XYZ file of C-alpha atoms in Angstrom:
337
model
C -0.307 -0.148 0.095
C 1.417 3.648 -0.753
C 2.029 5.611 1.910
C 1.762 9.445 1.691
C 5.731 9.913 1.491
C 5.467 8.150 -1.572
C 3.010 9.875 -3.253
C 4.102 13.665 -2.276
C 7.130 13.223 -4.242
C 5.399 12.295 -7.479
C 2.759 15.076 -6.754
C 5.210 17.932 -6.820
C 7.598 16.058 -9.506
C 4.031 16.505 -12.259
C 3.993 20.413 -10.536
C 7.798 21.000 -11.361
C 6.964 19.359 -14.909
C 3.655 21.458 -15.583
C 6.201 24.686 -14.835
C 8.910 23.500 -17.303
C 6.262 22.950 -19.990
C 4.202 26.348 -19.344
C 8.022 28.145 -19.317
C 9.185 26.591 -22.215
C 5.479 27.294 -24.773
C 4.755 30.819 -23.174
C 8.486 32.104 -22.990
C 9.653 29.890 -25.704
C 7.676 31.761 -28.771
C 8.795 35.368 -26.908
C 12.518 33.946 -26.884
C 11.946 33.043 -30.159
C 10.669 36.474 -31.432
C 14.009 38.065 -29.932
C 15.679 35.639 -31.965
C 14.063 36.248 -35.046
C 14.573 40.206 -34.416
C 17.125 41.204 -37.356
C 15.261 38.913 -39.647
C 13.102 41.964 -39.459
C 14.886 44.510 -41.653
C 12.620 47.553 -41.541
C 12.349 49.688 -37.814
C 8.379 49.727 -38.307
C 8.840 45.706 -38.425
C 10.941 45.359 -35.498
C 8.562 47.903 -33.462
C 5.905 45.113 -34.030
C 7.414 42.337 -33.547
C 8.528 43.729 -29.951
C 5.116 45.095 -29.364
C 3.628 41.654 -30.066
C 4.830 39.654 -27.024
C 5.486 43.203 -24.752
C 2.410 42.158 -22.525
C 3.321 39.063 -21.917
C 6.819 38.268 -21.387
C 7.459 39.040 -17.927
C 4.413 37.116 -17.081
C 6.097 34.526 -18.976
C 8.681 34.104 -17.030
C 6.809 33.672 -13.847
C 6.820 29.590 -14.527
C 10.476 29.611 -14.470
C 10.628 30.866 -11.314
C 7.972 28.643 -10.014
C 10.071 25.611 -11.629
C 13.236 27.130 -9.776
C 11.307 27.248 -6.274
C 9.773 23.697 -6.873
C 12.975 21.944 -7.264
C 14.375 23.699 -5.106
C 12.364 23.746 -1.999
C 10.532 19.973 -3.067
C 13.831 18.119 -4.182
C 16.837 19.743 -2.397
C 19.320 17.149 -3.132
C 18.503 17.410 -6.458
C 19.235 21.244 -6.859
C 22.164 21.036 -4.584
C 23.633 18.477 -7.221
C 22.062 20.341 -10.578
C 22.796 23.985 -9.303
C 26.851 23.513 -8.598
C 27.204 21.239 -11.901
C 25.286 24.050 -14.193
C 26.046 27.307 -12.386
C 28.100 28.518 -15.481
C 24.853 28.052 -18.284
C 22.840 29.157 -15.272
C 23.889 32.825 -14.499
C 24.370 32.706 -18.329
C 20.912 32.158 -18.536
C 19.975 34.683 -16.268
C 21.929 37.947 -17.517
C 20.702 37.333 -20.677
C 17.006 37.414 -19.421
C 17.758 40.449 -17.220
C 19.297 42.249 -20.842
C 16.659 41.337 -22.740
C 14.234 42.397 -19.649
C 15.642 45.395 -19.631
C 15.532 46.200 -24.294
C 12.142 45.958 -23.742
C 11.840 49.318 -21.290
C 14.882 51.083 -22.867
C 14.539 50.814 -26.682
C 11.625 52.925 -26.528
C 13.191 55.751 -24.219
C 16.413 55.544 -26.490
C 14.691 55.990 -29.695
C 16.324 56.876 -32.056
C 19.687 55.823 -30.474
C 18.370 52.723 -29.478
C 20.666 50.582 -31.664
C 22.434 48.722 -28.429
C 19.316 47.608 -26.843
C 18.222 46.048 -30.472
C 21.073 44.130 -30.013
C 20.341 43.380 -26.251
C 16.913 41.903 -26.952
C 18.203 39.911 -29.435
C 21.567 38.259 -28.271
C 19.350 37.852 -24.871
C 16.919 36.017 -25.915
C 19.443 33.943 -28.559
C 21.660 33.471 -25.599
C 19.073 32.412 -22.720
C 17.605 29.688 -25.084
C 20.966 28.528 -25.863
C 22.055 28.430 -21.956
C 18.612 26.241 -21.261
C 19.682 23.938 -24.058
C 23.289 23.699 -22.645
C 21.507 22.529 -19.190
C 18.902 20.577 -20.917
C 22.127 18.581 -22.671
C 24.355 18.738 -19.699
C 21.415 16.727 -17.780
C 20.571 14.444 -20.050
C 24.737 13.446 -20.492
C 24.188 12.272 -16.387
C 25.808 14.537 -14.160
C 29.069 13.016 -12.361
C 27.790 12.471 -8.611
C 29.720 10.952 -5.935
C 28.105 10.478 -2.079
C 25.720 12.884 -3.176
C 27.353 15.362 -4.492
C 28.093 17.234 -7.970
C 31.985 15.635 -8.508
C 32.794 17.099 -12.499
C 34.750 20.284 -13.217
C 33.088 23.377 -13.400
C 32.927 22.899 -17.668
C 31.882 18.955 -17.975
C 28.413 20.552 -19.117
C 30.508 21.759 -22.168
C 30.360 18.959 -24.880
C 29.186 18.507 -28.039
C 25.851 17.003 -27.023
C 24.846 19.638 -25.101
C 26.066 22.164 -27.557
C 23.568 20.523 -30.195
C 20.667 20.626 -27.804
C 21.256 24.271 -27.038
C 21.192 25.250 -31.127
C 18.220 22.684 -30.720
C 16.243 24.523 -28.429
C 17.270 27.964 -30.050
C 15.770 26.361 -33.220
C 12.222 25.045 -31.614
C 11.659 28.735 -29.859
C 12.529 30.514 -33.170
C 9.912 28.210 -34.620
C 7.196 28.880 -32.051
C 8.375 32.798 -32.645
C 7.613 32.142 -36.050
C 3.572 30.875 -34.608
C 3.280 33.605 -32.448
C 4.116 36.159 -35.281
C 1.724 34.369 -37.766
C -0.907 35.030 -35.117
C -0.488 38.432 -34.209
C 0.834 40.490 -37.411
C -0.359 41.085 -40.771
C 1.892 42.502 -43.858
C 5.755 41.896 -44.131
C 6.193 40.823 -40.611
C 3.166 38.080 -41.363
C 5.022 37.192 -45.125
C 8.676 36.721 -43.531
C 7.543 34.931 -40.669
C 5.517 32.572 -42.820
C 9.016 32.277 -45.174
C 11.318 31.203 -42.317
C 9.117 28.726 -40.505
C 9.161 25.408 -43.421
C 13.354 26.214 -43.020
C 13.099 26.282 -38.701
C 10.715 23.429 -38.654
C 13.033 20.707 -40.780
C 15.763 21.790 -38.812
C 14.016 21.355 -35.628
C 13.187 17.688 -36.735
C 16.601 17.338 -37.539
C 17.832 18.177 -34.041
C 14.851 15.903 -32.553
C 16.245 12.852 -34.861
C 19.872 13.671 -33.814
C 18.829 13.852 -30.045
C 16.878 10.450 -30.760
C 19.435 8.528 -32.239
C 22.111 9.923 -29.858
C 21.070 9.627 -26.557
C 19.930 5.338 -26.673
C 23.572 5.024 -28.253
C 25.130 7.016 -25.734
C 23.292 5.373 -22.865
C 22.663 1.539 -22.597
C 19.639 2.717 -20.352
C 17.509 4.825 -22.213
C 18.151 2.049 -25.125
C 17.012 -0.397 -23.090
C 13.841 2.136 -21.474
C 12.821 2.273 -25.397
C 14.030 -0.545 -27.337
C 12.553 -3.483 -25.517
C 9.730 -5.187 -25.166
C 6.927 -4.447 -24.618
C 8.255 -0.740 -24.357
C 8.662 -0.786 -27.678
C 5.505 -1.139 -28.682
C 3.756 1.473 -25.912
C 6.369 4.154 -26.690
C 6.161 3.636 -30.573
C 3.229 6.487 -30.345
C 5.439 8.921 -29.720
C 7.262 9.786 -32.310
C 4.643 8.916 -34.910
C 2.506 11.608 -33.171
C 5.761 13.654 -33.499
C 5.788 13.167 -37.124
C 1.738 13.846 -38.167
C 2.086 16.997 -35.675
C 5.293 17.841 -38.055
C 3.587 17.158 -41.097
C 0.552 19.038 -39.728
C 2.947 22.185 -39.071
C 4.148 22.004 -42.691
C 1.157 21.990 -44.415
C -0.626 24.771 -42.564
C 2.410 26.894 -42.946
C 2.415 26.111 -46.722
C -1.335 26.575 -47.077
C -1.470 29.832 -45.022
C -2.904 29.088 -41.245
C -2.155 31.408 -38.922
C -3.159 28.893 -35.289
C -2.212 26.046 -36.728
C 1.376 26.225 -36.923
C 1.267 27.710 -33.710
C -0.569 25.141 -32.460
C 0.814 22.262 -33.862
C 4.676 23.149 -32.940
C 3.618 23.790 -29.672
C 2.745 19.945 -29.724
C 5.771 19.174 -31.593
C 7.922 20.434 -28.146
C 5.320 18.578 -25.831
C 5.992 15.710 -27.678
C 9.619 15.745 -27.550
C 8.860 16.938 -23.345
C 7.350 13.544 -23.091
C 10.459 11.682 -24.733
C 12.656 13.202 -22.480
C 10.617 12.287 -19.562
C 9.917 8.512 -20.702
C 13.676 8.054 -21.360
C 14.353 9.302 -17.332
C 11.643 8.386 -15.197
C 11.889 8.217 -11.959
C 14.787 9.796 -12.139
C 15.276 13.913 -11.666
C 19.445 13.818 -12.073
C 19.775 10.109 -14.361
C 20.795 7.843 -13.313
C 21.984 8.578 -9.706
C 18.802 10.109 -7.769
C 14.821 9.374 -7.524
C 12.277 11.937 -6.916
C 11.844 9.725 -3.770
C 15.501 9.706 -2.823
C 15.564 13.872 -4.130
C 12.812 14.888 -2.384
C 12.694 16.916 0.458
C 11.188 16.297 4.231
C 6.499 15.463 4.105
C 6.258 18.492 6.144
C 8.055 20.551 3.454
C 6.524 19.043 0.927
C 3.020 19.489 2.098
C 3.713 23.275 3.365
C 5.229 23.983 -0.498
C 1.852 22.220 -1.994
C -0.648 24.005 0.135
C 1.375 27.038 -1.098
C 1.636 25.887 -4.947
C -1.944 25.062 -4.795
C -3.178 28.544 -3.911
C -0.552 30.070 -6.100
C -1.109 28.132 -9.284
C -4.807 29.158 -10.341
C -3.764 32.369 -9.799
C -0.795 32.333 -11.974
C -2.884 30.759 -14.380
C -5.852 33.329 -13.675
C -4.330 35.985 -14.952
C -2.208 34.596 -17.709
C -5.441 33.932 -19.131
C -6.873 37.230 -18.646
C -3.690 39.131 -20.095
C -3.925 36.514 -23.408
C -7.852 37.830 -23.630
C -7.120 41.272 -23.080
C -5.146 41.182 -25.412
C -6.343 39.183 -28.341
C -5.872 40.078 -32.013
C -3.617 41.013 -34.296
C -1.421 44.251 -33.935
C -1.300 46.606 -36.697
C 1.331 49.276 -37.741
C 2.015 51.769 -35.074
C 0.032 50.060 -32.264
C 2.368 49.363 -29.314
C 1.518 49.222 -25.555
C 4.437 51.901 -24.566
């Protein structure tokens, strides 16, 4: 019979997963438009691109904070390993997000001398996405652990695999950005985004294919998870659905769809996330620490859950309200500053 101490870490792991998914989807598209910023050459086009996410970007980052707090408070032993292992990419991520956030405000105040803030916005978005990929790649490559502590050197995370994951995340976020711009804009910005979409989709599928081949070749544990019977049959729907959503995204991009490219690119991200979870469950620090081994004291978990049971509906409510209030397409010259 399962005990409360067995169930609480699972619930908190689901909360952590929810935070990660919502952060990737919501902040992914606004990081993506920052990466695409210099693909738009006219000043009014860049204004429109930036304005399309101005009401949303800071609220989207709330999920990153919630995920970090959940990892720290619910799974302190995993946090104590992951953070020392990832200090440099995490610091790079935070600095990039700060520069990017400041650019939202200073770019408008600094006009017509705003060129440095254009670069801060674009470079901050690119570096934030790339750093997230480095962290993902480092965790997938299995952090070296000895006696419950990180046992590697400060640059151990810098490998061909983690760099490839960084490029994959950047590409995926840029595709989400394309989907967002198709939803929110008209005219030259809309047309340029549609031109970029198929190229980004093709590059993302290439990276997903590389990760799907690379991880089972590098890890016997992951190979056994995917390619032994009956796991192979049970997990086959994931790559099949990924291919179907990719085909839907490509078709809707070519046929002039506005909502479907965004929804199908989100679905591709969700399938990739599920694939990574399936590859590593029940580990938080693969393959050395499970969610139960990493969990904090039962009292701390209950305290955290009560707080998150109040907080998460509030965050969801204001997120939905913001997207509803600022629905519809932006026209040239419209903005929130």
